[in-house]
């Protein structure tokens, strides 16, 4: 607002306010030597007989330079907006990760169930074989033995973890 226009607006407001009564606040930006300034003008109508004996009433007002407050409020709003955007992005990321984790957990549970089922099946097959059967590691360590083999070598303790040549033949080295 140019200063001449601002003065005209204020004058019109000053003339109308006593008849209307009450208060008003006007905010405007004016040019100055230090650049544009934001002013907040607060005015209150004085009724007849109030104040300093004004017979016709009047207006009392104050003009405040709120440029710095407005700058700080704008910076605070920008910071709030950035935080809200960051929070929304992180919330979306957490949601995406949560959904992915649920899918992976479901897949893992399905795989574990399939593995248990296969393990039960193999245990049942090995248990049903009447001959002694064992599973050996590449370095000849007993990994698993069926019931029939365990019964044959019952006096040797738990077969799992022992070397086959020691358990079956009593030898210190491979046969």
Short mmCIF file of C-alpha atoms in Angstrom, two decimals:
data_model
loop_
_atom_site.label_atom_id
_atom_site.label_comp_id
_atom_site.label_asym_id
_atom_site.label_seq_id
_atom_site.Cartn_x
_atom_site.Cartn_y
_atom_site.Cartn_z
CA UNK A 1 0.00 0.00 0.00
CA UNK A 2 1.36 3.42 -0.88
CA UNK A 3 1.61 5.83 2.01
CA UNK A 4 -0.96 8.22 0.52
CA UNK A 5 -3.46 5.36 0.05
CA UNK A 6 -2.74 4.08 3.55
CA UNK A 7 -3.37 7.52 5.03
CA UNK A 8 -6.66 7.75 3.13
CA UNK A 9 -7.75 4.28 4.37
CA UNK A 10 -6.88 5.14 7.97
CA UNK A 11 -8.71 8.48 7.77
CA UNK A 12 -11.87 6.80 6.42
CA UNK A 13 -11.64 4.19 9.17
CA UNK A 14 -11.13 6.86 11.83
CA UNK A 15 -14.22 8.72 10.60
CA UNK A 16 -16.46 5.61 10.52
CA UNK A 17 -15.37 3.94 13.77
CA UNK A 18 -16.99 6.40 16.28
CA UNK A 19 -20.38 5.91 14.66
CA UNK A 20 -20.00 2.12 14.60
CA UNK A 21 -18.46 1.82 18.07
CA UNK A 22 -16.25 -1.03 19.21
CA UNK A 23 -12.72 -1.78 18.10
CA UNK A 24 -10.89 -2.73 14.95
CA UNK A 25 -7.49 -3.97 13.95
CA UNK A 26 -5.93 -3.16 10.61
CA UNK A 27 -2.80 -4.86 9.30
CA UNK A 28 -0.92 -3.39 6.38
CA UNK A 29 2.50 -3.31 4.78
CA UNK A 30 4.06 0.10 4.21
CA UNK A 31 7.27 1.13 2.49
CA UNK A 32 10.03 2.62 4.60
CA UNK A 33 13.70 3.47 4.40
CA UNK A 34 14.59 0.05 5.85
CA UNK A 35 12.30 -1.72 3.39
CA UNK A 36 8.71 -2.87 3.73
CA UNK A 37 7.32 -2.97 7.27
CA UNK A 38 4.19 -4.70 8.53
CA UNK A 39 2.10 -2.52 10.81
CA UNK A 40 -0.78 -3.60 13.02
CA UNK A 41 -3.05 -0.70 13.91
CA UNK A 42 -5.49 -1.21 16.78
CA UNK A 43 -8.22 1.35 17.26
CA UNK A 44 -11.06 1.72 19.72
CA UNK A 45 -13.97 4.15 19.47
CA UNK A 46 -14.54 6.43 22.45
CA UNK A 47 -18.17 7.18 23.20
CA UNK A 48 -19.33 10.64 24.11
CA UNK A 49 -18.38 11.59 27.61
CA UNK A 50 -15.51 9.06 27.86
CA UNK A 51 -11.88 10.00 28.06
CA UNK A 52 -10.83 13.65 28.13
CA UNK A 53 -14.29 15.17 27.89
CA UNK A 54 -14.71 14.67 24.15
CA UNK A 55 -18.20 15.87 23.44
CA UNK A 56 -18.52 14.01 20.15
CA UNK A 57 -16.42 10.94 20.99
CA UNK A 58 -13.36 9.94 19.05
CA UNK A 59 -10.85 7.21 18.31
CA UNK A 60 -7.81 6.12 20.25
CA UNK A 61 -5.30 3.85 18.56
CA UNK A 62 -1.83 2.47 18.50
CA UNK A 63 0.34 1.36 15.59
CA UNK A 64 2.70 -1.55 16.21
CA UNK A 65 5.55 -2.65 13.93
CA UNK A 66 4.99 -6.42 13.73
CA UNK A 67 7.43 -7.07 10.88
CA UNK A 68 9.76 -9.25 12.98
CA UNK A 69 6.87 -11.19 14.56
CA UNK A 70 5.45 -11.92 11.11
CA UNK A 71 8.86 -13.07 9.88
CA UNK A 72 9.23 -15.41 12.87
CA UNK A 73 5.67 -16.73 12.43
CA UNK A 74 6.33 -17.43 8.75
CA UNK A 75 9.59 -19.24 9.60
CA UNK A 76 7.80 -21.26 12.29
CA UNK A 77 5.06 -22.20 9.80
CA UNK A 78 7.67 -23.30 7.23
CA UNK A 79 9.39 -25.42 9.91
CA UNK A 80 6.03 -26.96 10.91
CA UNK A 81 5.24 -27.72 7.27
CA UNK A 82 8.64 -29.36 6.78
CA UNK A 83 8.22 -31.43 9.95
CA UNK A 84 4.74 -32.54 8.90
CA UNK A 85 6.04 -33.52 5.46
CA UNK A 86 8.94 -35.41 7.03
CA UNK A 87 6.58 -37.13 9.47
CA UNK A 88 4.23 -38.11 6.65
CA UNK A 89 7.13 -39.52 4.62
CA UNK A 90 8.47 -41.49 7.59
CA UNK A 91 4.99 -42.75 8.45
CA UNK A 92 4.55 -43.95 4.87
CA UNK A 93 7.98 -45.64 5.02
CA UNK A 94 7.12 -47.37 8.31
CA UNK A 95 3.84 -48.55 6.76
CA UNK A 96 5.67 -49.89 3.70
CA UNK A 97 8.27 -51.67 5.84
CA UNK A 98 5.55 -53.09 8.08
CA UNK A 99 3.68 -54.51 5.08
CA UNK A 100 6.91 -55.94 3.66
CA UNK A 101 7.77 -57.49 7.03
CA UNK A 102 4.30 -59.04 7.27
CA UNK A 103 4.76 -60.58 3.81
CA UNK A 104 8.22 -61.88 4.68
CA UNK A 105 7.01 -63.24 8.01
CA UNK A 106 4.15 -65.02 6.25
CA UNK A 107 6.55 -66.46 3.68
CA UNK A 108 8.97 -67.54 6.39
CA UNK A 109 6.16 -69.19 8.36
CA UNK A 110 5.05 -71.05 5.24
CA UNK A 111 8.61 -72.20 4.52
CA UNK A 112 9.12 -73.32 8.12
CA UNK A 113 5.85 -75.28 8.03
CA UNK A 114 6.88 -76.95 4.75
CA UNK A 115 10.30 -77.77 6.21
CA UNK A 116 8.74 -79.26 9.38
CA UNK A 117 6.37 -81.31 7.25
CA UNK A 118 9.25 -82.68 5.17
CA UNK A 119 11.27 -83.35 8.31
CA UNK A 120 8.36 -85.29 9.87
CA UNK A 121 7.99 -87.24 6.63
CA UNK A 122 11.69 -88.18 6.52
CA UNK A 123 11.65 -89.13 10.21
CA UNK A 124 8.62 -91.34 9.57
CA UNK A 125 10.31 -92.99 6.55
CA UNK A 126 13.55 -93.60 8.46
CA UNK A 127 11.68 -94.88 11.53
CA UNK A 128 9.74 -97.34 9.34
CA UNK A 129 12.88 -98.91 7.85
CA UNK A 130 13.80 -102.11 9.73
CA UNK A 131 17.49 -101.91 8.77
CA UNK A 132 19.94 -99.53 10.45
CA UNK A 133 20.26 -96.27 8.50
CA UNK A 134 22.34 -93.20 9.31
CA UNK A 135 23.21 -89.86 7.73
CA UNK A 136 26.91 -88.93 7.76
CA UNK A 137 28.67 -85.61 7.23
CA UNK A 138 31.55 -85.43 4.71
CA UNK A 139 34.03 -85.93 7.57
CA UNK A 140 32.20 -89.10 8.70
CA UNK A 141 30.33 -87.66 11.71
CA UNK A 142 26.91 -89.23 12.42
CA UNK A 143 24.28 -86.54 11.89
CA UNK A 144 21.22 -88.74 12.30
CA UNK A 145 20.41 -92.42 12.90
CA UNK A 146 17.10 -94.29 12.76
CA UNK A 147 15.65 -96.35 15.62
CA UNK A 148 16.88 -99.64 14.23
CA UNK A 149 20.53 -98.45 14.13
CA UNK A 150 20.27 -96.91 17.60
CA UNK A 151 18.97 -100.25 18.93
CA UNK A 152 21.90 -102.11 17.30
CA UNK A 153 24.43 -99.80 19.00
CA UNK A 154 22.52 -99.06 22.21
CA UNK A 155 25.60 -99.45 24.40
CA UNK A 156 27.56 -96.77 22.53
CA UNK A 157 25.56 -93.80 23.83
CA UNK A 158 24.06 -91.15 21.57
CA UNK A 159 25.31 -91.81 18.06
CA UNK A 160 24.78 -88.25 16.80
CA UNK A 161 28.04 -86.31 16.78
CA UNK A 162 30.34 -89.35 16.93
CA UNK A 163 32.53 -90.57 14.06
CA UNK A 164 31.10 -93.62 12.30
CA UNK A 165 34.34 -95.64 12.40
CA UNK A 166 34.56 -95.19 16.18
CA UNK A 167 30.90 -96.13 16.78
CA UNK A 168 30.44 -98.99 14.32
CA UNK A 169 33.93 -100.55 14.23
CA UNK A 170 35.71 -99.20 17.29
CA UNK A 171 38.52 -97.87 15.07
CA UNK A 172 40.46 -94.64 15.76
CA UNK A 173 40.56 -93.70 12.04
CA UNK A 174 38.39 -94.06 8.95
CA UNK A 175 37.99 -97.53 7.48
#
